[in-house]
């Protein structure tokens, strides 16, 4: 720092506390050169020039500015954090208070109406036993959804994901469809099709196509979602192409599968089955054996889930079972038909939809026959029953495994009922 003042100038330097530091005098010599003189040394006895003192003053000033800047930055960071917290709180309040876009239904309480399960569940000898917690009116939902499944669920709640129910015939698909009609628009014929599907030009061309292949899944799901919140794919026959070709991982697709005890399912014969083999109540021994060796009783669900490529009665391999598990693991949600009303109620809570109405819902009104009698009691022929158990070993194993993956663990509901019944002096035996 240098300067050339007039002939004689006195300059006063002050520190940050406005205390006098030093007076410096400069003089111009006859030769025109400039010399700088300092006042006597300061109290600490050091001899420092005006340049030194000015430099020290500048350094002290810069340090003070940096200190103030750090303080301002700290205050700014705190204010930014507080603003973020307030914004998040406002967003959560707004989200909780949002209106029901599907019609403002009043939610009803669910009531326990579980069906009984026969001892055939242990016959397969493989699979994972189910476990979990739950109660009729306060069911615990699983926390093991993957990131993708969470995204599919949230996008459905945001009216972006299409729900597809993979309906194996006699797996409660009709009851599930009746509940879905309360949640929003669905195809009028069994949630699969009908005039209200064909009237939409953008989706009419693939009215009967199912399942969709991987390249068509995203575009078709997005187009169908514009008109329906849910559709059903029912498979009484083995699907071609197989179900594993669908892009179940598409984030705007929420898939639901209802699992059922194979021994109960094979006793749910429809019109064609009853015409061929007689009704369950009046079937003769010969009719029972003919039925027991038909395609209707050969690992029915596993056969449809795996595309009919590996099922072979009691010779069905473990690899076939794993193929079925692999497909079910790709679905978003599994429900257990054994406690269907509680399962649909839990699904409604998960998706912010109205729960089944106890007085009106088909889920409560239609009680399966398996709730009153086991498969063994209904078949009446022990040799036929044992043969069917052995023939469907892998289908039963798949069911036992899928129960452990279901949204509601039906076995835990039954255990709670047993405890309550014992407390009241009652017994389920």
PDB file of N, CA and C in Angstrom, residues 116-124 170-171 259-269 280 283 288 291-292 296-301 337 369-370 373-397 399-400:
ATOM      1  N   UNK A 116     -63.353 -72.231   7.155  1.00  0.00           N
ATOM      2  CA  UNK A 116     -62.489 -73.227   7.739  1.00  0.00           C
ATOM      3  C   UNK A 116     -61.507 -73.778   6.731  1.00  0.00           C
ATOM      4  N   UNK A 117     -60.394 -74.292   7.175  1.00  0.00           N
ATOM      5  CA  UNK A 117     -59.394 -74.903   6.293  1.00  0.00           C
ATOM      6  C   UNK A 117     -59.182 -76.341   6.729  1.00  0.00           C
ATOM      7  N   UNK A 118     -59.152 -77.258   5.760  1.00  0.00           N
ATOM      8  CA  UNK A 118     -59.033 -78.657   6.081  1.00  0.00           C
ATOM      9  C   UNK A 118     -57.618 -79.057   6.432  1.00  0.00           C
ATOM     10  N   UNK A 119     -57.464 -80.302   6.902  1.00  0.00           N
ATOM     11  CA  UNK A 119     -56.142 -80.776   7.292  1.00  0.00           C
ATOM     12  C   UNK A 119     -55.279 -81.076   6.082  1.00  0.00           C
ATOM     13  N   UNK A 120     -55.861 -80.947   4.860  1.00  0.00           N
ATOM     14  CA  UNK A 120     -55.099 -81.240   3.659  1.00  0.00           C
ATOM     15  C   UNK A 120     -53.960 -80.252   3.429  1.00  0.00           C
ATOM     16  N   UNK A 121     -53.946 -79.138   4.127  1.00  0.00           N
ATOM     17  CA  UNK A 121     -52.882 -78.156   3.923  1.00  0.00           C
ATOM     18  C   UNK A 121     -51.532 -78.697   4.335  1.00  0.00           C
ATOM     19  N   UNK A 122     -51.497 -79.655   5.207  1.00  0.00           N
ATOM     20  CA  UNK A 122     -50.220 -80.223   5.621  1.00  0.00           C
ATOM     21  C   UNK A 122     -49.822 -81.422   4.780  1.00  0.00           C
ATOM     22  N   UNK A 123     -50.680 -81.798   3.836  1.00  0.00           N
ATOM     23  CA  UNK A 123     -50.423 -83.013   3.078  1.00  0.00           C
ATOM     24  C   UNK A 123     -49.300 -82.844   2.078  1.00  0.00           C
ATOM     25  N   UNK A 124     -49.102 -81.591   1.595  1.00  0.00           N
ATOM     26  CA  UNK A 124     -48.097 -81.374   0.575  1.00  0.00           C
ATOM     27  C   UNK A 124     -46.695 -81.624   1.081  1.00  0.00           C
ATOM     28  N   UNK A 170     -63.086 -70.043 -10.073  1.00  0.00           N
ATOM     29  CA  UNK A 170     -63.467 -70.495  -8.737  1.00  0.00           C
ATOM     30  C   UNK A 170     -62.492 -70.021  -7.656  1.00  0.00           C
ATOM     31  N   UNK A 171     -61.825 -68.899  -7.912  1.00  0.00           N
ATOM     32  CA  UNK A 171     -60.970 -68.279  -6.901  1.00  0.00           C
ATOM     33  C   UNK A 171     -61.558 -66.943  -6.437  1.00  0.00           C
ATOM     34  N   UNK A 259     -55.625 -66.341  -3.867  1.00  0.00           N
ATOM     35  CA  UNK A 259     -55.236 -67.739  -3.755  1.00  0.00           C
ATOM     36  C   UNK A 259     -56.316 -68.532  -3.027  1.00  0.00           C
ATOM     37  N   UNK A 260     -56.393 -69.831  -3.314  1.00  0.00           N
ATOM     38  CA  UNK A 260     -57.433 -70.656  -2.694  1.00  0.00           C
ATOM     39  C   UNK A 260     -56.929 -72.068  -2.474  1.00  0.00           C
ATOM     40  N   UNK A 261     -57.419 -72.696  -1.423  1.00  0.00           N
ATOM     41  CA  UNK A 261     -57.120 -74.093  -1.119  1.00  0.00           C
ATOM     42  C   UNK A 261     -57.550 -74.955  -2.312  1.00  0.00           C
ATOM     43  N   UNK A 262     -56.623 -75.662  -2.964  1.00  0.00           N
ATOM     44  CA  UNK A 262     -56.975 -76.470  -4.143  1.00  0.00           C
ATOM     45  C   UNK A 262     -58.039 -77.529  -3.871  1.00  0.00           C
ATOM     46  N   UNK A 263     -58.053 -78.088  -2.666  1.00  0.00           N
ATOM     47  CA  UNK A 263     -59.041 -79.118  -2.348  1.00  0.00           C
ATOM     48  C   UNK A 263     -60.441 -78.527  -2.233  1.00  0.00           C
ATOM     49  N   UNK A 264     -60.538 -77.280  -1.817  1.00  0.00           N
ATOM     50  CA  UNK A 264     -61.842 -76.621  -1.806  1.00  0.00           C
ATOM     51  C   UNK A 264     -62.244 -76.190  -3.209  1.00  0.00           C
ATOM     52  N   UNK A 265     -61.268 -75.731  -3.987  1.00  0.00           N
ATOM     53  CA  UNK A 265     -61.575 -75.264  -5.336  1.00  0.00           C
ATOM     54  C   UNK A 265     -62.124 -76.387  -6.204  1.00  0.00           C
ATOM     55  N   UNK A 266     -61.526 -77.562  -6.114  1.00  0.00           N
ATOM     56  CA  UNK A 266     -61.967 -78.652  -6.989  1.00  0.00           C
ATOM     57  C   UNK A 266     -63.372 -79.154  -6.627  1.00  0.00           C
ATOM     58  N   UNK A 267     -63.903 -78.691  -5.496  1.00  0.00           N
ATOM     59  CA  UNK A 267     -65.278 -79.034  -5.128  1.00  0.00           C
ATOM     60  C   UNK A 267     -66.260 -77.919  -5.503  1.00  0.00           C
ATOM     61  N   UNK A 268     -65.789 -76.918  -6.223  1.00  0.00           N
ATOM     62  CA  UNK A 268     -66.645 -75.799  -6.630  1.00  0.00           C
ATOM     63  C   UNK A 268     -67.079 -75.940  -8.075  1.00  0.00           C
ATOM     64  N   UNK A 269     -67.457 -77.117  -8.455  1.00  0.00           N
ATOM     65  CA  UNK A 269     -67.794 -77.409  -9.841  1.00  0.00           C
ATOM     66  C   UNK A 269     -68.910 -76.538 -10.376  1.00  0.00           C
ATOM     67  N   UNK A 280     -71.530 -82.592  -6.566  1.00  0.00           N
ATOM     68  CA  UNK A 280     -70.734 -83.106  -5.455  1.00  0.00           C
ATOM     69  C   UNK A 280     -71.592 -83.927  -4.505  1.00  0.00           C
ATOM     70  N   UNK A 283     -72.671 -87.414  -6.478  1.00  0.00           N
ATOM     71  CA  UNK A 283     -71.695 -88.076  -7.346  1.00  0.00           C
ATOM     72  C   UNK A 283     -71.461 -89.516  -6.876  1.00  0.00           C
ATOM     73  N   UNK A 288     -66.787 -90.033  -9.159  1.00  0.00           N
ATOM     74  CA  UNK A 288     -65.713 -89.422  -8.397  1.00  0.00           C
ATOM     75  C   UNK A 288     -64.363 -89.787  -9.000  1.00  0.00           C
ATOM     76  N   UNK A 291     -63.809 -87.966 -12.244  1.00  0.00           N
ATOM     77  CA  UNK A 291     -63.510 -86.562 -11.957  1.00  0.00           C
ATOM     78  C   UNK A 291     -62.093 -86.420 -11.407  1.00  0.00           C
ATOM     79  N   UNK A 292     -61.690 -87.353 -10.526  1.00  0.00           N
ATOM     80  CA  UNK A 292     -60.371 -87.275  -9.902  1.00  0.00           C
ATOM     81  C   UNK A 292     -59.245 -87.404 -10.919  1.00  0.00           C
ATOM     82  N   UNK A 296     -59.595 -81.061 -14.477  1.00  0.00           N
ATOM     83  CA  UNK A 296     -60.089 -80.136 -13.453  1.00  0.00           C
ATOM     84  C   UNK A 296     -59.420 -80.354 -12.103  1.00  0.00           C
ATOM     85  N   UNK A 297     -58.837 -81.526 -11.909  1.00  0.00           N
ATOM     86  CA  UNK A 297     -58.274 -81.851 -10.590  1.00  0.00           C
ATOM     87  C   UNK A 297     -56.762 -82.072 -10.638  1.00  0.00           C
ATOM     88  N   UNK A 298     -56.115 -81.596 -11.688  1.00  0.00           N
ATOM     89  CA  UNK A 298     -54.676 -81.788 -11.836  1.00  0.00           C
ATOM     90  C   UNK A 298     -53.956 -80.457 -11.591  1.00  0.00           C
ATOM     91  N   UNK A 299     -53.704 -80.146 -10.316  1.00  0.00           N
ATOM     92  CA  UNK A 299     -52.951 -78.932  -9.963  1.00  0.00           C
ATOM     93  C   UNK A 299     -53.469 -77.726 -10.751  1.00  0.00           C
ATOM     94  N   UNK A 300     -54.759 -77.485 -10.627  1.00  0.00           N
ATOM     95  CA  UNK A 300     -55.482 -76.559 -11.500  1.00  0.00           C
ATOM     96  C   UNK A 300     -54.848 -75.165 -11.536  1.00  0.00           C
ATOM     97  N   UNK A 301     -54.634 -74.546 -10.390  1.00  0.00           N
ATOM     98  CA  UNK A 301     -54.091 -73.188 -10.367  1.00  0.00           C
ATOM     99  C   UNK A 301     -52.650 -73.163 -10.856  1.00  0.00           C
ATOM    100  N   UNK A 337     -58.443 -66.388  -0.164  1.00  0.00           N
ATOM    101  CA  UNK A 337     -59.896 -66.586  -0.206  1.00  0.00           C
ATOM    102  C   UNK A 337     -60.435 -67.121   1.109  1.00  0.00           C
ATOM    103  N   UNK A 369     -68.949 -73.173   0.959  1.00  0.00           N
ATOM    104  CA  UNK A 369     -69.349 -74.420   1.602  1.00  0.00           C
ATOM    105  C   UNK A 369     -68.221 -74.998   2.457  1.00  0.00           C
ATOM    106  N   UNK A 370     -66.980 -74.642   2.120  1.00  0.00           N
ATOM    107  CA  UNK A 370     -65.858 -75.144   2.903  1.00  0.00           C
ATOM    108  C   UNK A 370     -65.869 -74.603   4.325  1.00  0.00           C
ATOM    109  N   UNK A 373     -67.957 -77.484   6.048  1.00  0.00           N
ATOM    110  CA  UNK A 373     -67.464 -78.860   6.030  1.00  0.00           C
ATOM    111  C   UNK A 373     -66.141 -78.912   5.276  1.00  0.00           C
ATOM    112  N   UNK A 374     -65.259 -79.792   5.705  1.00  0.00           N
ATOM    113  CA  UNK A 374     -63.961 -79.932   5.060  1.00  0.00           C
ATOM    114  C   UNK A 374     -64.106 -80.686   3.747  1.00  0.00           C
ATOM    115  N   UNK A 375     -63.068 -80.614   2.927  1.00  0.00           N
ATOM    116  CA  UNK A 375     -63.084 -81.339   1.648  1.00  0.00           C
ATOM    117  C   UNK A 375     -63.219 -82.841   1.885  1.00  0.00           C
ATOM    118  N   UNK A 376     -62.564 -83.340   2.909  1.00  0.00           N
ATOM    119  CA  UNK A 376     -62.631 -84.766   3.194  1.00  0.00           C
ATOM    120  C   UNK A 376     -64.056 -85.196   3.511  1.00  0.00           C
ATOM    121  N   UNK A 377     -64.765 -84.403   4.280  1.00  0.00           N
ATOM    122  CA  UNK A 377     -66.146 -84.731   4.636  1.00  0.00           C
ATOM    123  C   UNK A 377     -67.069 -84.644   3.421  1.00  0.00           C
ATOM    124  N   UNK A 378     -66.786 -83.736   2.512  1.00  0.00           N
ATOM    125  CA  UNK A 378     -67.675 -83.545   1.362  1.00  0.00           C
ATOM    126  C   UNK A 378     -67.446 -84.588   0.279  1.00  0.00           C
ATOM    127  N   UNK A 379     -66.236 -85.130   0.180  1.00  0.00           N
ATOM    128  CA  UNK A 379     -65.961 -86.125  -0.864  1.00  0.00           C
ATOM    129  C   UNK A 379     -66.568 -87.487  -0.499  1.00  0.00           C
ATOM    130  N   UNK A 380     -66.612 -87.838   0.769  1.00  0.00           N
ATOM    131  CA  UNK A 380     -67.263 -89.064   1.262  1.00  0.00           C
ATOM    132  C   UNK A 380     -66.484 -90.344   0.943  1.00  0.00           C
ATOM    133  N   UNK A 381     -65.511 -90.312   0.067  1.00  0.00           N
ATOM    134  CA  UNK A 381     -64.751 -91.516  -0.288  1.00  0.00           C
ATOM    135  C   UNK A 381     -63.295 -91.258   0.081  1.00  0.00           C
ATOM    136  N   UNK A 382     -62.839 -91.929   1.117  1.00  0.00           N
ATOM    137  CA  UNK A 382     -61.515 -91.637   1.640  1.00  0.00           C
ATOM    138  C   UNK A 382     -60.420 -91.956   0.630  1.00  0.00           C
ATOM    139  N   UNK A 383     -60.602 -93.025  -0.153  1.00  0.00           N
ATOM    140  CA  UNK A 383     -59.574 -93.384  -1.135  1.00  0.00           C
ATOM    141  C   UNK A 383     -59.473 -92.317  -2.225  1.00  0.00           C
ATOM    142  N   UNK A 384     -60.601 -91.775  -2.634  1.00  0.00           N
ATOM    143  CA  UNK A 384     -60.592 -90.696  -3.635  1.00  0.00           C
ATOM    144  C   UNK A 384     -59.934 -89.447  -3.040  1.00  0.00           C
ATOM    145  N   UNK A 385     -60.277 -89.173  -1.810  1.00  0.00           N
ATOM    146  CA  UNK A 385     -59.705 -87.995  -1.140  1.00  0.00           C
ATOM    147  C   UNK A 385     -58.182 -88.102  -1.043  1.00  0.00           C
ATOM    148  N   UNK A 386     -57.676 -89.258  -0.617  1.00  0.00           N
ATOM    149  CA  UNK A 386     -56.228 -89.441  -0.487  1.00  0.00           C
ATOM    150  C   UNK A 386     -55.552 -89.353  -1.854  1.00  0.00           C
ATOM    151  N   UNK A 387     -56.194 -89.881  -2.875  1.00  0.00           N
ATOM    152  CA  UNK A 387     -55.637 -89.813  -4.233  1.00  0.00           C
ATOM    153  C   UNK A 387     -55.543 -88.359  -4.701  1.00  0.00           C
ATOM    154  N   UNK A 388     -56.591 -87.580  -4.449  1.00  0.00           N
ATOM    155  CA  UNK A 388     -56.590 -86.173  -4.853  1.00  0.00           C
ATOM    156  C   UNK A 388     -55.534 -85.367  -4.094  1.00  0.00           C
ATOM    157  N   UNK A 389     -55.336 -85.702  -2.812  1.00  0.00           N
ATOM    158  CA  UNK A 389     -54.284 -85.040  -2.046  1.00  0.00           C
ATOM    159  C   UNK A 389     -52.925 -85.285  -2.690  1.00  0.00           C
ATOM    160  N   UNK A 390     -52.659 -86.538  -3.034  1.00  0.00           N
ATOM    161  CA  UNK A 390     -51.366 -86.888  -3.610  1.00  0.00           C
ATOM    162  C   UNK A 390     -51.204 -86.273  -4.990  1.00  0.00           C
ATOM    163  N   UNK A 391     -52.263 -86.275  -5.765  1.00  0.00           N
ATOM    164  CA  UNK A 391     -52.187 -85.745  -7.132  1.00  0.00           C
ATOM    165  C   UNK A 391     -51.934 -84.237  -7.138  1.00  0.00           C
ATOM    166  N   UNK A 392     -52.437 -83.542  -6.144  1.00  0.00           N
ATOM    167  CA  UNK A 392     -52.340 -82.085  -6.090  1.00  0.00           C
ATOM    168  C   UNK A 392     -51.310 -81.588  -5.087  1.00  0.00           C
ATOM    169  N   UNK A 393     -50.311 -82.417  -4.810  1.00  0.00           N
ATOM    170  CA  UNK A 393     -49.305 -82.058  -3.816  1.00  0.00           C
ATOM    171  C   UNK A 393     -48.672 -80.696  -4.102  1.00  0.00           C
ATOM    172  N   UNK A 394     -48.288 -80.446  -5.343  1.00  0.00           N
ATOM    173  CA  UNK A 394     -47.593 -79.204  -5.667  1.00  0.00           C
ATOM    174  C   UNK A 394     -48.538 -78.002  -5.673  1.00  0.00           C
ATOM    175  N   UNK A 395     -49.772 -78.193  -6.081  1.00  0.00           N
ATOM    176  CA  UNK A 395     -50.754 -77.108  -6.038  1.00  0.00           C
ATOM    177  C   UNK A 395     -51.035 -76.701  -4.591  1.00  0.00           C
ATOM    178  N   UNK A 396     -51.123 -77.714  -3.703  1.00  0.00           N
ATOM    179  CA  UNK A 396     -51.328 -77.441  -2.277  1.00  0.00           C
ATOM    180  C   UNK A 396     -50.114 -76.717  -1.692  1.00  0.00           C
ATOM    181  N   UNK A 397     -48.924 -77.160  -2.097  1.00  0.00           N
ATOM    182  CA  UNK A 397     -47.707 -76.509  -1.608  1.00  0.00           C
ATOM    183  C   UNK A 397     -47.660 -75.049  -2.050  1.00  0.00           C
ATOM    184  N   UNK A 399     -50.236 -73.155  -2.611  1.00  0.00           N
ATOM    185  CA  UNK A 399     -51.229 -72.438  -1.804  1.00  0.00           C
ATOM    186  C   UNK A 399     -50.687 -72.127  -0.406  1.00  0.00           C
ATOM    187  N   UNK A 400     -50.066 -73.110   0.228  1.00  0.00           N
ATOM    188  CA  UNK A 400     -49.511 -72.889   1.563  1.00  0.00           C
ATOM    189  C   UNK A 400     -48.468 -71.773   1.516  1.00  0.00           C
TER     190      UNK A 400
END
